PDB file of C-alpha atoms and ligand atoms in Angstrom:
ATOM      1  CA  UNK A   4      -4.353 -10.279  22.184  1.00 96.00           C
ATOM      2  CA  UNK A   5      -7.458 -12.069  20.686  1.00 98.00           C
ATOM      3  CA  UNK A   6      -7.220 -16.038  21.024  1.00 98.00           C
ATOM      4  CA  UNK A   7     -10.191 -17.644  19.837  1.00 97.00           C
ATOM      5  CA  UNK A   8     -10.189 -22.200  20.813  1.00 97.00           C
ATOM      6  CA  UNK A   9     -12.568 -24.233  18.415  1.00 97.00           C
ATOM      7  CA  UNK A  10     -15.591 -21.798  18.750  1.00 97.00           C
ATOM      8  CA  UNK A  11     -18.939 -22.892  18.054  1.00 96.00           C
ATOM      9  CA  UNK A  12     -22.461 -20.521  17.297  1.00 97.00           C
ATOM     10  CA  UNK A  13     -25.372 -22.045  16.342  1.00 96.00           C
ATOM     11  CA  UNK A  14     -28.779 -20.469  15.417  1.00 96.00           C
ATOM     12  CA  UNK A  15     -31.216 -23.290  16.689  1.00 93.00           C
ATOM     13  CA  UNK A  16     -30.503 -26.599  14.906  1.00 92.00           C
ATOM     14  CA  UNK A  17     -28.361 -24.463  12.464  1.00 93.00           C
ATOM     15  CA  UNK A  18     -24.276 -24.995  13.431  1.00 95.00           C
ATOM     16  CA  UNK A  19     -22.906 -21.458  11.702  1.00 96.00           C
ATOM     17  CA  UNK A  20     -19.162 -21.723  13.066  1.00 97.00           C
ATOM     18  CA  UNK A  21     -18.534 -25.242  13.446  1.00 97.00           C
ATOM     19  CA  UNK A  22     -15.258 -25.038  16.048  1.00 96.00           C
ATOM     20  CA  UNK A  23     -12.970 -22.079  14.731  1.00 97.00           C
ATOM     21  CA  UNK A  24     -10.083 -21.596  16.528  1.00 98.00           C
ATOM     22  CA  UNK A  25      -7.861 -18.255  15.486  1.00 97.00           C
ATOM     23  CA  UNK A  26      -6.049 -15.964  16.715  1.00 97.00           C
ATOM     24  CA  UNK A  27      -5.265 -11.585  16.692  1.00 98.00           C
ATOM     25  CA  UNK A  28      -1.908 -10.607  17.681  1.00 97.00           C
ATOM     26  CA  UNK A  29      -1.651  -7.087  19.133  1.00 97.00           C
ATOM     27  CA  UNK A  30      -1.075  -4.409  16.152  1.00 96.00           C
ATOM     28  CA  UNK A  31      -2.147  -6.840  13.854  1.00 97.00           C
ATOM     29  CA  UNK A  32      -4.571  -6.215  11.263  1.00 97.00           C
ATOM     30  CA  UNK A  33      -6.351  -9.921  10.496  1.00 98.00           C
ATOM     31  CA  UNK A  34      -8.876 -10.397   7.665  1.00 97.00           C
ATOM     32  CA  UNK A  35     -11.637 -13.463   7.606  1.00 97.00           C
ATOM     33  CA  UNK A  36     -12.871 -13.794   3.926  1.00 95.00           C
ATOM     34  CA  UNK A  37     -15.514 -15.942   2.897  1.00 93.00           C
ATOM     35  CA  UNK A  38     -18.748 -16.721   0.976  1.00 88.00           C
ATOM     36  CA  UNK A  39     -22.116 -15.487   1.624  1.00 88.00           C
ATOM     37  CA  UNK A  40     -22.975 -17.648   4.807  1.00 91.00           C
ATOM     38  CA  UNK A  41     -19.475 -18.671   5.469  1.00 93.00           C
ATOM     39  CA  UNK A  42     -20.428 -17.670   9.633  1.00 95.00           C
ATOM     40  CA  UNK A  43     -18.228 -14.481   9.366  1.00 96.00           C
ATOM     41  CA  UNK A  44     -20.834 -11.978  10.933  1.00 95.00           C
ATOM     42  CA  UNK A  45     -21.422 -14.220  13.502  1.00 96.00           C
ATOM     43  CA  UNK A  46     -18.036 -15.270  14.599  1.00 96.00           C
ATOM     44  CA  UNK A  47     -17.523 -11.160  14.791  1.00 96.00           C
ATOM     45  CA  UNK A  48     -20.907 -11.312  16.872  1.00 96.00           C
ATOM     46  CA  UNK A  49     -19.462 -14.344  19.409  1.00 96.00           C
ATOM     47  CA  UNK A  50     -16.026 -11.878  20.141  1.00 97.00           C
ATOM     48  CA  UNK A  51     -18.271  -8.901  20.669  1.00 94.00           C
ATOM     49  CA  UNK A  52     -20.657 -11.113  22.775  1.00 94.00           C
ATOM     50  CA  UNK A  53     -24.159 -10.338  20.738  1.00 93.00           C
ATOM     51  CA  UNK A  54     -24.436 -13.970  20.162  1.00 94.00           C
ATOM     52  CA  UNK A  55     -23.612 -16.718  22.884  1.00 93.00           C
ATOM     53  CA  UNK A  56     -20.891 -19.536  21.842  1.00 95.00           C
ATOM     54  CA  UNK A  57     -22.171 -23.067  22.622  1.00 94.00           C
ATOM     55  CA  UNK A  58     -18.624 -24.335  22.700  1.00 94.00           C
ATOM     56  CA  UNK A  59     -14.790 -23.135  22.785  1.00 96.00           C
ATOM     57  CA  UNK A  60     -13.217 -20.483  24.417  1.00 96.00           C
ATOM     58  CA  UNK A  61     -12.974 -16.555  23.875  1.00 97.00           C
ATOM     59  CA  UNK A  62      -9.347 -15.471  25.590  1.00 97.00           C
ATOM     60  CA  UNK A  63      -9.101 -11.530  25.414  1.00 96.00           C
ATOM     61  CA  UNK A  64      -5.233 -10.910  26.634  1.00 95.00           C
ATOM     62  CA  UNK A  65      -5.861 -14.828  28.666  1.00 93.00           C
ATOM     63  CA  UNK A  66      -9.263 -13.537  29.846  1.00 93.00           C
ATOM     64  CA  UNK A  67     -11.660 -15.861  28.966  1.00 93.00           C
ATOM     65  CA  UNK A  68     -15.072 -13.837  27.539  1.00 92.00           C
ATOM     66  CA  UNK A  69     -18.121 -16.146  28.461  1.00 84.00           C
ATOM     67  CA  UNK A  70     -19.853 -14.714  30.828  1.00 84.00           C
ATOM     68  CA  UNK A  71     -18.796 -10.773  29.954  1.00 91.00           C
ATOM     69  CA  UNK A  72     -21.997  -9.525  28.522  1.00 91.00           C
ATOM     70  CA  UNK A  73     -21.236  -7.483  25.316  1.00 89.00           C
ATOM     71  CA  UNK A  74     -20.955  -3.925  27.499  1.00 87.00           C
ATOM     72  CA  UNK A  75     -18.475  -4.700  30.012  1.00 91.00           C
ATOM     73  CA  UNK A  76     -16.537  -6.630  26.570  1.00 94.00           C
ATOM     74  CA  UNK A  77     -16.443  -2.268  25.055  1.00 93.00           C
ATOM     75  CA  UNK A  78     -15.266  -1.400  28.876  1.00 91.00           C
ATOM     76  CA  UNK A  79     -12.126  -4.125  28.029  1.00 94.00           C
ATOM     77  CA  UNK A  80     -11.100  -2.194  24.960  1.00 95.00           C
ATOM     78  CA  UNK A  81     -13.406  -4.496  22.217  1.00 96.00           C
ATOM     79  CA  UNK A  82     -15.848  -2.061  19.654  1.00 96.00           C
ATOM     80  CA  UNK A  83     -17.364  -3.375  16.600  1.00 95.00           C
ATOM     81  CA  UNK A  84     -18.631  -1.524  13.728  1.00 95.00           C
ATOM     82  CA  UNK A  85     -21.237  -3.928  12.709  1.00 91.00           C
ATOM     83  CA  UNK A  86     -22.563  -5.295   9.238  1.00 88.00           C
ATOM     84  CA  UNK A  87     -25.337  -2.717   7.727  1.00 79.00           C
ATOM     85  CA  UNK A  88     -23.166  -0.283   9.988  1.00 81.00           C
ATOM     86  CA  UNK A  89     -26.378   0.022  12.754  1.00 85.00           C
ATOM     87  CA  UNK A  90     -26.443   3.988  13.205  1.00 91.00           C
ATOM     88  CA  UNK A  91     -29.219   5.249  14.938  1.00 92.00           C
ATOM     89  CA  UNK A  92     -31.070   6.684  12.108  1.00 94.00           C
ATOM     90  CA  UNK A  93     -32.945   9.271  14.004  1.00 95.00           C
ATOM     91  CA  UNK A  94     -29.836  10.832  16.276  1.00 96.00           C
ATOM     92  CA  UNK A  95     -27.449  13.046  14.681  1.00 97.00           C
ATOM     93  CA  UNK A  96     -23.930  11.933  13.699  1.00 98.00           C
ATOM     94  CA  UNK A  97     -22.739  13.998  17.025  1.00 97.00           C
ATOM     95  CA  UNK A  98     -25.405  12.076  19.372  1.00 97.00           C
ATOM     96  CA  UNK A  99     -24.246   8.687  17.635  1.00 97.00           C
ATOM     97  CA  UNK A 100     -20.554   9.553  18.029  1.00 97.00           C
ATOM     98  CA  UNK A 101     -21.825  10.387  21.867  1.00 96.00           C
ATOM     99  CA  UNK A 102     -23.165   7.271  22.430  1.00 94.00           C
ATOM    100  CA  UNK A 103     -19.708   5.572  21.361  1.00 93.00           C
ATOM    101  CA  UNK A 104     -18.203   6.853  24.369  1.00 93.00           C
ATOM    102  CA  UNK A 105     -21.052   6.087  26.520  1.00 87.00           C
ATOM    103  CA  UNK A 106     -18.189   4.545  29.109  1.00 83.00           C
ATOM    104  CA  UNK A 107     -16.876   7.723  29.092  1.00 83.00           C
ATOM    105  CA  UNK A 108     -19.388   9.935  29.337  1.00 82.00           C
ATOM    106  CA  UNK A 109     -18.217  11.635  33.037  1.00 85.00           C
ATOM    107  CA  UNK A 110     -15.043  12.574  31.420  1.00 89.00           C
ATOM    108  CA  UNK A 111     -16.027  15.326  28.828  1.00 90.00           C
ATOM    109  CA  UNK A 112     -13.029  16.654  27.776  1.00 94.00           C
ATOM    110  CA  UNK A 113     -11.639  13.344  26.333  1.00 92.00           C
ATOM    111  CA  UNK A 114     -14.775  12.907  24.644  1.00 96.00           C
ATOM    112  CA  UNK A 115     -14.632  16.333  22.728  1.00 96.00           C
ATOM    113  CA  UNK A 116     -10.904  15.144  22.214  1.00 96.00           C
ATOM    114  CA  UNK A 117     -12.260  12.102  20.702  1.00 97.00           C
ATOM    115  CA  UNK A 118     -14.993  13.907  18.365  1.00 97.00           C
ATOM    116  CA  UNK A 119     -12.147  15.975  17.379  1.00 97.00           C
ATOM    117  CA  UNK A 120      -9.931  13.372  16.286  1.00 97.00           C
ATOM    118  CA  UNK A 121     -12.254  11.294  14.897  1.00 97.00           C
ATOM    119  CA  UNK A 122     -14.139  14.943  12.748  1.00 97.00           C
ATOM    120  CA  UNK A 123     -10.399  14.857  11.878  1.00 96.00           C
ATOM    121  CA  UNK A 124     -10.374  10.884   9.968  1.00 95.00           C
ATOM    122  CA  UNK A 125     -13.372  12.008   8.515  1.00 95.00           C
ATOM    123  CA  UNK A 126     -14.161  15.150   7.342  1.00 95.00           C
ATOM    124  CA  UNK A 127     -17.815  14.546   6.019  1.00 94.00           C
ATOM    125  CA  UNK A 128     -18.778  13.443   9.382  1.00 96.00           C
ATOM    126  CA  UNK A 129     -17.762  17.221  10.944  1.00 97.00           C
ATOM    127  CA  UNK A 130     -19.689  18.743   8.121  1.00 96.00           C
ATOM    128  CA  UNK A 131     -22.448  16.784   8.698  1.00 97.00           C
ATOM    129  CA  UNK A 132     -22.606  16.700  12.697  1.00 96.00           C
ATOM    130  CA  UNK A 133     -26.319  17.828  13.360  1.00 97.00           C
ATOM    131  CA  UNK A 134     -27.528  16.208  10.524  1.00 97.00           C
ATOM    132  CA  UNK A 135     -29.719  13.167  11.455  1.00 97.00           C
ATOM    133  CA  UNK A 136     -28.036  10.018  10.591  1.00 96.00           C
ATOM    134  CA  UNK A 137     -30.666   8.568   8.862  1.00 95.00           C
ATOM    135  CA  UNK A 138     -30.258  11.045   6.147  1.00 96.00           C
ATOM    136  CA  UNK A 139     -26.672  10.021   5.790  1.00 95.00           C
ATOM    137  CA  UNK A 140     -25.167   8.835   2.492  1.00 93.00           C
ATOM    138  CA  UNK A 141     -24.331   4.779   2.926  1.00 93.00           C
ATOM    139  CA  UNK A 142     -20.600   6.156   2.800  1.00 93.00           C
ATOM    140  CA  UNK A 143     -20.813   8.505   5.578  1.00 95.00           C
ATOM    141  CA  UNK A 144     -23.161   6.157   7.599  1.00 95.00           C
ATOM    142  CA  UNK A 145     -20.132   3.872   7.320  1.00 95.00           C
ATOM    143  CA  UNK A 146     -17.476   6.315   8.329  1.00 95.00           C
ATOM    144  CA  UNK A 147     -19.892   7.171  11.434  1.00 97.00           C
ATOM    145  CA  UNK A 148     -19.660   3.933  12.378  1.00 96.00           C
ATOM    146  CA  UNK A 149     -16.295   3.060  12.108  1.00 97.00           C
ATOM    147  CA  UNK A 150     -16.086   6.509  14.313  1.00 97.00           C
ATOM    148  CA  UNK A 151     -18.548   5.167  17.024  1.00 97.00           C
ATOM    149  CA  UNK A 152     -16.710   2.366  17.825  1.00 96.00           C
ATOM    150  CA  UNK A 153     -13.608   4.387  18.160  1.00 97.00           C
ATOM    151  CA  UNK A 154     -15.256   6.654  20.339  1.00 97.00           C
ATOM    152  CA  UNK A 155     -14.695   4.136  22.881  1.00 94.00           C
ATOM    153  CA  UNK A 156     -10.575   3.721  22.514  1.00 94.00           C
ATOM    154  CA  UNK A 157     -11.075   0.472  21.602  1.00 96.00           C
ATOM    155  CA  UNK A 158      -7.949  -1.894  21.572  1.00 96.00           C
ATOM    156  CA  UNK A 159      -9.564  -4.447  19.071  1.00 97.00           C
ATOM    157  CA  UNK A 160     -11.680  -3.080  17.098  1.00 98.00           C
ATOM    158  CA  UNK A 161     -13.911  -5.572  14.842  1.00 98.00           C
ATOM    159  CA  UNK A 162     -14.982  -4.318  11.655  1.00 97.00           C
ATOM    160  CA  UNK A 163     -17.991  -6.208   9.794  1.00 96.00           C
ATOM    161  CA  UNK A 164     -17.947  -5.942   6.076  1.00 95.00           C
ATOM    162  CA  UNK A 165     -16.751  -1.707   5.948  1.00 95.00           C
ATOM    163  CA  UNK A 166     -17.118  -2.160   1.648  1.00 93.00           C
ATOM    164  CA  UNK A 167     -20.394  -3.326   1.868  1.00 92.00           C
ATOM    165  CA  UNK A 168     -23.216  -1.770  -0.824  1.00 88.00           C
ATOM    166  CA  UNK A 169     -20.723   1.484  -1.028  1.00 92.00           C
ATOM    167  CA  UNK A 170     -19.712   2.865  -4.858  1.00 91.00           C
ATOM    168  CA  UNK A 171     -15.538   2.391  -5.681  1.00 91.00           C
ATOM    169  CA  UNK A 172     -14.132   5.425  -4.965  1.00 91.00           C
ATOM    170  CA  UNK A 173     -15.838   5.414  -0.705  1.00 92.00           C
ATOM    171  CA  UNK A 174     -14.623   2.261  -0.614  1.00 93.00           C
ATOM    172  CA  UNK A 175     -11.477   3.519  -1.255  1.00 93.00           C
ATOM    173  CA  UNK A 176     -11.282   6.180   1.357  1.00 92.00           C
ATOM    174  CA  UNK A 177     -12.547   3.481   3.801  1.00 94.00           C
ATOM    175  CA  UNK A 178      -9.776   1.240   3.389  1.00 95.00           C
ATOM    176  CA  UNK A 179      -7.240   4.159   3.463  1.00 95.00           C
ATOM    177  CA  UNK A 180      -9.070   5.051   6.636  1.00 95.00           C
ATOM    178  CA  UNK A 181      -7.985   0.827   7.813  1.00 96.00           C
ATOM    179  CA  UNK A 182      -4.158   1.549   6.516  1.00 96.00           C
ATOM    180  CA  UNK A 183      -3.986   4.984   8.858  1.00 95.00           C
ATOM    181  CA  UNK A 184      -5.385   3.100  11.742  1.00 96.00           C
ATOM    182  CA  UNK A 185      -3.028   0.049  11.365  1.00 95.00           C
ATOM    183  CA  UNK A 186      -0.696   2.515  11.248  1.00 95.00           C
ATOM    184  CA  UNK A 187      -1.648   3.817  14.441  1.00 95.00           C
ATOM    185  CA  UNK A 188      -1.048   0.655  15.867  1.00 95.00           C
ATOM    186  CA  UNK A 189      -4.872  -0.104  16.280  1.00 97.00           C
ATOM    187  CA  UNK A 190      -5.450  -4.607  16.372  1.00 98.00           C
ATOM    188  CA  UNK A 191      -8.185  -4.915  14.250  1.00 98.00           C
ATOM    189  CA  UNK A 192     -10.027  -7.947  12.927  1.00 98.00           C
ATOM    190  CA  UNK A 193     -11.610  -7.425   9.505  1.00 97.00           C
ATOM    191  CA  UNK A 194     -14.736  -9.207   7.818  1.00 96.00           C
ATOM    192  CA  UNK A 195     -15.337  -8.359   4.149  1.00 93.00           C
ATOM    193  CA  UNK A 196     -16.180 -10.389   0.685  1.00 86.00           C
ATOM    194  CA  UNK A 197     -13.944  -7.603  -0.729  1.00 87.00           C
ATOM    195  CA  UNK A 198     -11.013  -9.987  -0.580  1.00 91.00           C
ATOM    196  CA  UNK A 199      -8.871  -8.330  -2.593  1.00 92.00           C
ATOM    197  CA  UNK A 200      -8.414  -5.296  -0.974  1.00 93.00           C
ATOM    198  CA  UNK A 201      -8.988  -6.741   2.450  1.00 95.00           C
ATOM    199  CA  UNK A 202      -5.641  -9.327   1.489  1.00 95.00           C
ATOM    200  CA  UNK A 203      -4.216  -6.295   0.394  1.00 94.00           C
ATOM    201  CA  UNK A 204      -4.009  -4.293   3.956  1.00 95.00           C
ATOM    202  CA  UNK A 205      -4.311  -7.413   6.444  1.00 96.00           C
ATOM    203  CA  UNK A 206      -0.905  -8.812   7.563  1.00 97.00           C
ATOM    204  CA  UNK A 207      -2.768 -12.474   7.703  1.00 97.00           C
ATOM    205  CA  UNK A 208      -5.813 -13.824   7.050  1.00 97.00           C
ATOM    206  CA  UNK A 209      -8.314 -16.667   7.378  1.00 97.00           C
ATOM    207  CA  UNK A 210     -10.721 -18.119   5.088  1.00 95.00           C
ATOM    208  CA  UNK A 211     -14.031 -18.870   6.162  1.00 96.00           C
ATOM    209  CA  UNK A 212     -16.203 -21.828   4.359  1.00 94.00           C
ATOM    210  CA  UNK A 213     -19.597 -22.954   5.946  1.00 95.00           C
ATOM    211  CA  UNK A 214     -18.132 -22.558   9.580  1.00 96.00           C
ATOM    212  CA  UNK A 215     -14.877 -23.736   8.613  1.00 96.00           C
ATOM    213  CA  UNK A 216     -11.045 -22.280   8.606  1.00 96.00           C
ATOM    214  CA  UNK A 217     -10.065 -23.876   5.578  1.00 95.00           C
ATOM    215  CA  UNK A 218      -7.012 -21.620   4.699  1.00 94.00           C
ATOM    216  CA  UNK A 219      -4.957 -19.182   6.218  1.00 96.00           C
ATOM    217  CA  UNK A 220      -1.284 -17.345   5.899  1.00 95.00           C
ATOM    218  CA  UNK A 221      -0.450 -13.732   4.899  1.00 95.00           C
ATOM    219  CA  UNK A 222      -2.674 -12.250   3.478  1.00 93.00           C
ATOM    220  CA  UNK A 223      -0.084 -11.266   0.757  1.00 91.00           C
ATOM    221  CA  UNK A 224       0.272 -14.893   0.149  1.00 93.00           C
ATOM    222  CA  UNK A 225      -3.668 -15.619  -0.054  1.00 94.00           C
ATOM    223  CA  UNK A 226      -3.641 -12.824  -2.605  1.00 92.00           C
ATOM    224  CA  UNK A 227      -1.632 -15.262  -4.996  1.00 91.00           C
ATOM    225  CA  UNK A 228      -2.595 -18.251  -3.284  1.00 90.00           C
ATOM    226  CA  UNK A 229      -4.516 -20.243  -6.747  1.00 87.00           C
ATOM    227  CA  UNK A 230      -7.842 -21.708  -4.720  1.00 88.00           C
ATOM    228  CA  UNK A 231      -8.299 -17.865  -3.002  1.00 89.00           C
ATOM    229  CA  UNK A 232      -7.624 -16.536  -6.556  1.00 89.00           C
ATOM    230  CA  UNK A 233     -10.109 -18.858  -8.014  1.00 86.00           C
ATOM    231  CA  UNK A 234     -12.618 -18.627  -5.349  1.00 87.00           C
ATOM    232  CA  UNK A 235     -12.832 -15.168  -4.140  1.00 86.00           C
ATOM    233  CA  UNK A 236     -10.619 -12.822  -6.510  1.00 86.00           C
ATOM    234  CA  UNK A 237     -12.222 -14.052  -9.775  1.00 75.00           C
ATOM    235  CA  UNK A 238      -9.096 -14.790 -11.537  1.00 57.00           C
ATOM    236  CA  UNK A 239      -7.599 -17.714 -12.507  1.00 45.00           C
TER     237      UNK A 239
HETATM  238  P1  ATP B 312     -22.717 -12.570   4.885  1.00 85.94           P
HETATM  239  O1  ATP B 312     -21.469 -12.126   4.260  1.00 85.94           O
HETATM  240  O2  ATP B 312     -23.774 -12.923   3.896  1.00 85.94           O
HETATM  241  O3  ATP B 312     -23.192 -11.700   6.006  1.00 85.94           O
HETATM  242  P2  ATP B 312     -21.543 -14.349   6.820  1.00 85.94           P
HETATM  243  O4  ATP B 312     -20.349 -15.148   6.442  1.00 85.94           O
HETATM  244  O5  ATP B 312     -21.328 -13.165   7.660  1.00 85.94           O
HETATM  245  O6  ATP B 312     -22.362 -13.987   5.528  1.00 85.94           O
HETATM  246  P3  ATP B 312     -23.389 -15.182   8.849  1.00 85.94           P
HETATM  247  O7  ATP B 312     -24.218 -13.957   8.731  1.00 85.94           O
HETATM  248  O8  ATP B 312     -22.515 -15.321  10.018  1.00 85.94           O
HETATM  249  O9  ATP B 312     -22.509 -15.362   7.533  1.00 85.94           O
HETATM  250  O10 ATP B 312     -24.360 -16.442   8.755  1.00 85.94           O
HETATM  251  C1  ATP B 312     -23.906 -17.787   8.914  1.00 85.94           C
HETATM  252  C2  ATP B 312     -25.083 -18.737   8.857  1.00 85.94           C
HETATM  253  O11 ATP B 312     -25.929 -18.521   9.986  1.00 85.94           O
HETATM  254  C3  ATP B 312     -25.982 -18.549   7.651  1.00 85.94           C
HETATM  255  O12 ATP B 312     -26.413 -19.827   7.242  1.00 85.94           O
HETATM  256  C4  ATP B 312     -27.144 -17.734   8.164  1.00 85.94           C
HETATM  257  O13 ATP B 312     -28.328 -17.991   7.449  1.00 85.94           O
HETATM  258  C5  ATP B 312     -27.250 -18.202   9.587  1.00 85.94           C
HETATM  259  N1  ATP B 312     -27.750 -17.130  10.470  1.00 85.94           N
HETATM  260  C6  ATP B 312     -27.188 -15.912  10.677  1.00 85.94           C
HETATM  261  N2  ATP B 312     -27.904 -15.195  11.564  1.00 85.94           N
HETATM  262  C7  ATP B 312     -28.949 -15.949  11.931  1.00 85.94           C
HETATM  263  C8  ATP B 312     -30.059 -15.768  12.821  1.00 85.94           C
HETATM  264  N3  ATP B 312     -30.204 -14.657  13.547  1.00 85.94           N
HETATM  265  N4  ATP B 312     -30.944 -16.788  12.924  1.00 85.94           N
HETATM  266  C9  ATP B 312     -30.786 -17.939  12.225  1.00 85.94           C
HETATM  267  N5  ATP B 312     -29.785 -18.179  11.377  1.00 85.94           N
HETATM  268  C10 ATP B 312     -28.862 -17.201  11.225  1.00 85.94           C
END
């Protein structure tokens, strides 16, 4: 679905993904683990198109994705729930979930299906509709964004760093929240430093080191792989 040819972002003089090349096959869930800095938000950002590549290709189903600007990418079936999960603080969770389906916004009905469904995955979020999102617990903010970028039916959905600042036991719902959708058959492409749990649900995975792929396989395999275990799981 996703094939991604020696991709290169840079940030000025700064090279953050220094010619990745990857790939997402459909109903796969894929993880990319890696340090602070590794380039992992921004290689999320290049597929999404909120940051230009300066070299390499983007091939969405053999569609190359340079010159789709980032709104007509969500009208080919790509959403991204981004890093610090980017609600709009001052809409409620309702209005955000609206503007999800923005694309769809002449067809009502599916879009009340979609609220529906997605009130369903997350319970809080229907409890919580017409509160302003601002006022959200980091938890729900993230299940409200996860839900926004399903709003638009996405076929590939990118998820930056879902575990980020969020206490054990929300993490935990989140990633259950991953396992339903994989088993929905959703492709999704996963960013977290939670390696161990994002090894545990991704069917393969890459490592990520200053711009580099310097590892992947299953991510079953990274789990006891001894440089992953020794870099990234804390065990020996
Ligand atoms: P983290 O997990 O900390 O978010 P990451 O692997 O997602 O890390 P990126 O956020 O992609 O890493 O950053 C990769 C490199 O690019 C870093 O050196 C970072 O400082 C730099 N960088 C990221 N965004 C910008 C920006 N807007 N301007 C300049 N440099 C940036």
């Amino acid at each position: 679905m996703l094939k991604i040819e020696s991709v290169q972002v840079s940030y000025g003089a700064i090279e953050a993904v220094k010619g990745v090349s990857m790939e997402v096959r459909a109903g796969e869930v894929v993880a990319i683990i890696g340090a602070n800095g590794a380039g992992k938000s921004t290689l999320l950002k290049s597929i999404c198109g909120l940051e230009p590549v300066v070299g390499g290709r983007i091939l969405l189903d053999g569609e190359d994705l340079a010159r789709v600007p980032a709104h007509r990418r969500v009208a080919l079936g790509v959403a991204m729930s981004p890093e610090g999960r980017g609600v709009f603080a001052d809409q409620t969770v309702r209005e955000n979930l609206l503007l999800g389906a923005y694309g769809r916004r002449k067809d009502p009905v599916s879009v009340e299906a979609a609220i529906a469904r997605e009130f369903q995955r997350f319970p809080r979020l229907a409890e919580r509709q017409h509160q302003l999102s601002g006022t959200l617990s980091g938890g729900e903010q993230q299940m409200l964004a996860i839900s926004r970028a399903l709003m638009s039916e996405p076929r590939l959905l990118l998820l930056d760093e879902p575990s980020l600042g969020l206490a054990p036991l929300i993490i935990k719902d989140i990633f259950e929240a991953i396992r339903q959708l994989r088993r929905s058959g959703l492709t999704i492409l996963l960013v977290e430093q939670m390696a161990r749990q994002a090894l545990a649900v991704a069917d393969r995975a890459y490592v990520l080191e200053t711009g580099r792929i310097t590892l992947e396989g299953a991510g079953r395999a990274l789990l006891d792989d001894a440089k992953v275990r020794a870099a990234y799981l804390g065990a020996h």
